[in-house]
Amino acid sequence: MQDKNALDIKLSLAPEVEVVMSEVQRDYLEEEMAETIPQMEKGQINISGVYAYKDGDKLEVKFYIVNGLNQEINLEKVPLKIITSTGEEIAYQVFDLKGMGNIPPCSARPGKIYFNKGNVFIDEIKHDDWKLVFDGNMQAVKYADIEFEKFPEDMTEKDKNAFNEFLKKIRKIEKGQFAANVFTMLQYKNGDILITLVLRNGADKEVEIEKLPLTLEYENKEIIFSAIYTLEDFKISAQKARILSVVVKKDILLKDEVDLTKAKLVFNLYN
């Protein structure tokens, strides 16, 4: 009987899996999920094993991560163990589950892990007497949902689309974090360098950037330039992104010839 407080959990697949998944495969996973995961109330995160069998020297385990929170999660290094019905620990290993991607609220996502031989403490696992569980605290990463605060008034729709696509592709930041990413770097004929950045504020309050220290260097740490730029009234609202372009004058470059394809921008942001 369905508990009236139990969540309605939906199947969630990573985007790259979703596009190649047939309806038949999806139906199978939904049936498997319904048979595997327990009823859950709001505010819980659960892991449920489907099967465990030996694959060479490893133990393959299929499972579902169930997110009962009201926001998406991404799991990083998670200690997992297999126990019997009496509580005996028969396998233990720490797994990095970041590759499973962002799991939406009230959804379950399938995955597979492989316990190394040395982390399995018995020769055979009974198919009807094992359970996959979290061991202690896990790291549930809450990512900031960032969008551009505003674009320059004269920016074309094509350029706006390019920046929005860039924002989707770069690595997400956790809530509370701040990040800067290089959108483009190019050198003018006069030797000046134009650097265009996307700055993201994952905090819950507005951030003002007053000084921006930038260093451009090669992989061998050979510095091309290093400077601190003062910004005037440059503020980014909570959970927003803004574009910032900086022109690096030729006269501060430490190299006569610059190969931007081999250069890396290093910066530290502070108020």
XYZ file of C-alpha atoms in Angstrom:
271
model
C 0.000 0.000 0.000
C 1.408 3.407 -1.005
C 2.112 5.682 1.979
C 0.299 8.989 1.481
C 3.521 10.806 2.454
C 5.695 8.807 0.043
C 7.270 10.690 -2.846
C 6.385 10.012 -6.452
C 9.847 9.119 -7.769
C 10.517 9.386 -11.512
C 13.275 7.774 -13.566
C 16.092 10.182 -14.408
C 18.759 9.516 -17.030
C 21.910 11.479 -17.819
C 21.426 13.598 -20.995
C 23.955 11.560 -22.992
C 22.085 8.356 -22.083
C 18.626 9.820 -22.666
C 19.292 10.540 -26.342
C 20.211 6.918 -27.156
C 17.714 5.154 -24.876
C 14.850 3.347 -26.598
C 11.314 3.310 -25.198
C 11.638 -0.423 -24.533
C 14.818 0.104 -22.500
C 13.231 2.960 -20.609
C 10.145 0.910 -19.778
C 12.407 -1.861 -18.474
C 14.305 0.536 -16.218
C 11.086 2.025 -14.871
C 9.801 -1.463 -13.983
C 13.152 -2.363 -12.406
C 13.177 0.874 -10.446
C 9.657 0.315 -9.145
C 10.660 -3.148 -7.908
C 13.954 -2.005 -6.373
C 13.626 1.327 -4.581
C 11.698 1.650 -1.313
C 9.032 4.234 -0.533
C 10.656 7.473 0.526
C 9.571 10.642 2.250
C 10.736 14.125 1.354
C 14.250 15.060 2.475
C 15.905 11.660 2.061
C 18.630 10.339 -0.237
C 18.726 6.598 -0.790
C 20.831 4.027 -2.617
C 19.341 0.661 -3.601
C 21.221 -2.249 -5.142
C 19.731 -4.268 -8.015
C 22.276 -7.061 -8.477
C 25.836 -7.969 -7.482
C 27.948 -10.497 -9.353
C 31.601 -11.233 -10.012
C 33.099 -9.777 -13.180
C 36.631 -11.162 -13.315
C 38.486 -9.896 -10.242
C 35.842 -7.285 -9.507
C 32.329 -7.295 -8.093
C 29.867 -5.486 -10.362
C 26.931 -3.836 -8.615
C 24.021 -2.098 -10.312
C 22.103 0.401 -8.208
C 19.754 3.389 -8.147
C 20.482 6.682 -6.411
C 17.206 8.216 -5.247
C 17.036 11.954 -4.584
C 14.198 12.879 -2.269
C 15.363 16.458 -1.767
C 13.675 19.492 -3.312
C 16.812 20.381 -5.305
C 19.182 18.544 -7.625
C 22.262 16.850 -6.198
C 25.595 15.608 -7.464
C 27.441 12.996 -5.427
C 31.224 13.033 -5.217
C 33.357 10.692 -3.100
C 30.926 8.355 -1.385
C 31.868 5.453 0.937
C 29.648 2.454 0.169
C 29.409 -0.918 1.789
C 27.511 -4.142 1.265
C 25.969 -5.727 4.334
C 23.982 -8.893 5.002
C 20.587 -9.098 6.681
C 22.397 -9.499 10.025
C 24.455 -6.337 9.477
C 27.722 -8.095 8.619
C 29.925 -5.937 6.372
C 31.026 -7.993 3.370
C 32.386 -5.264 1.061
C 33.586 -1.674 1.390
C 34.971 0.930 -1.022
C 34.909 4.682 -1.657
C 33.525 5.644 -5.078
C 33.555 8.916 -7.001
C 29.992 9.212 -8.325
C 30.399 12.676 -9.840
C 30.142 11.148 -13.317
C 26.493 10.293 -12.689
C 25.768 13.993 -13.183
C 23.095 16.130 -11.581
C 20.183 14.121 -10.233
C 16.934 16.139 -10.207
C 14.561 16.309 -7.222
C 12.198 13.363 -6.647
C 13.988 11.119 -9.135
C 16.110 7.977 -9.303
C 19.124 7.442 -11.556
C 20.686 4.038 -12.346
C 24.420 3.419 -12.175
C 27.085 0.724 -11.889
C 30.119 0.428 -9.623
C 32.890 -2.156 -9.326
C 34.301 -3.244 -5.979
C 37.945 -4.280 -6.227
C 38.789 -7.827 -5.190
C 40.589 -6.723 -2.027
C 37.531 -4.778 -0.867
C 35.204 -7.802 -0.933
C 35.557 -9.893 2.206
C 33.771 -13.128 1.231
C 34.052 -15.476 -1.741
C 30.373 -15.537 -2.700
C 27.523 -13.118 -2.068
C 24.086 -14.699 -1.672
C 21.726 -13.114 -4.192
C 18.952 -12.769 -1.592
C 21.028 -11.643 1.395
C 22.839 -8.403 0.648
C 22.157 -4.693 0.722
C 24.102 -1.717 -0.654
C 24.211 1.187 1.809
C 25.991 4.469 2.443
C 28.705 4.292 5.068
C 28.549 7.481 7.119
C 28.206 10.915 5.623
C 28.233 11.387 1.869
C 29.009 14.485 -0.128
C 25.893 15.789 -1.819
C 26.949 18.769 -3.885
C 24.378 21.510 -4.446
C 25.087 23.416 -7.636
C 24.123 26.997 -8.335
C 21.630 27.528 -11.158
C 23.345 30.402 -12.976
C 22.043 32.577 -15.805
C 23.291 35.831 -17.306
C 22.199 38.913 -15.433
C 22.390 41.171 -18.465
C 24.061 41.526 -21.838
C 25.557 44.667 -23.398
C 22.806 46.605 -25.156
C 24.481 46.391 -28.568
C 25.140 42.635 -28.421
C 23.637 40.604 -31.281
C 21.352 37.612 -30.723
C 24.034 35.386 -32.262
C 26.583 36.494 -29.666
C 24.040 36.143 -26.847
C 23.376 32.562 -27.946
C 27.123 31.865 -28.027
C 27.525 33.069 -24.438
C 24.498 31.088 -23.266
C 25.891 27.933 -24.862
C 29.246 28.578 -23.202
C 27.513 28.941 -19.835
C 25.848 25.555 -20.294
C 29.095 23.789 -21.202
C 31.494 25.050 -18.541
C 31.762 23.183 -15.290
C 29.012 24.011 -12.800
C 29.886 25.697 -9.529
C 28.607 24.836 -6.102
C 26.277 27.168 -4.272
C 28.266 29.821 -2.463
C 31.201 29.706 -4.889
C 32.468 32.335 -7.325
C 34.211 31.518 -10.597
C 35.695 33.140 -13.684
C 36.164 31.418 -17.036
C 37.890 32.574 -20.203
C 35.468 32.917 -23.109
C 38.017 34.185 -25.651
C 41.539 35.582 -25.842
C 42.776 37.285 -28.995
C 45.615 39.590 -29.948
C 45.094 42.708 -32.027
C 47.460 43.724 -34.821
C 48.877 46.447 -32.561
C 49.947 43.788 -30.017
C 47.261 44.431 -27.383
C 45.424 41.369 -26.047
C 41.651 41.265 -25.520
C 40.472 38.856 -22.824
C 36.756 38.195 -22.418
C 35.663 36.505 -19.197
C 32.437 35.059 -17.857
C 32.161 35.712 -14.114
C 29.691 33.653 -12.088
C 28.335 34.372 -8.619
C 26.926 31.282 -6.920
C 26.364 33.055 -3.602
C 22.990 34.068 -2.202
C 23.934 37.739 -2.143
C 25.300 40.318 -4.545
C 29.071 40.429 -5.029
C 31.107 43.470 -6.069
C 34.510 42.981 -7.698
C 36.831 45.920 -7.138
C 40.180 44.503 -8.208
C 40.980 41.789 -10.719
C 44.525 40.372 -10.679
C 45.382 38.580 -13.929
C 48.469 36.604 -14.892
C 48.989 35.052 -18.303
C 51.599 32.318 -18.389
C 52.801 29.308 -20.334
C 52.675 25.749 -18.985
C 56.282 26.050 -17.790
C 55.157 29.007 -15.575
C 56.920 31.520 -17.848
C 54.967 34.747 -17.335
C 53.646 36.717 -20.313
C 52.119 39.477 -18.188
C 50.851 40.068 -14.678
C 48.681 43.002 -13.657
C 45.867 44.116 -11.339
C 42.881 45.815 -12.958
C 40.604 48.125 -10.990
C 36.895 47.751 -11.781
C 34.359 50.487 -11.222
C 30.922 49.555 -9.889
C 31.147 45.995 -11.206
C 28.495 44.027 -9.323
C 27.026 40.588 -9.946
C 23.694 39.621 -8.417
C 23.156 36.344 -6.582
C 23.050 33.263 -8.851
C 23.944 35.365 -11.906
C 26.732 35.698 -14.474
C 28.229 38.729 -16.191
C 30.632 39.301 -19.069
C 33.822 41.271 -18.549
C 36.316 42.257 -21.260
C 39.833 43.414 -20.396
C 42.361 44.926 -22.820
C 45.956 44.089 -21.951
C 48.253 46.734 -23.410
C 51.262 45.597 -25.403
C 53.651 47.668 -23.294
C 53.151 45.456 -20.206
C 53.812 42.204 -22.081
C 57.072 40.512 -21.118
C 57.304 38.672 -24.461
C 57.664 40.129 -27.929
C 55.819 37.179 -29.437
C 52.851 35.583 -27.681
C 51.259 32.220 -28.537
C 47.828 32.401 -26.953
C 47.088 28.757 -27.870
C 49.715 27.685 -25.334
C 48.948 30.283 -22.678
C 46.850 29.948 -19.534
C 45.156 32.730 -17.597
C 45.532 32.645 -13.829
C 43.536 34.961 -11.586
C 42.446 35.443 -7.983
C 39.289 37.394 -7.252
C 38.921 39.557 -4.217
C 36.979 42.651 -3.168
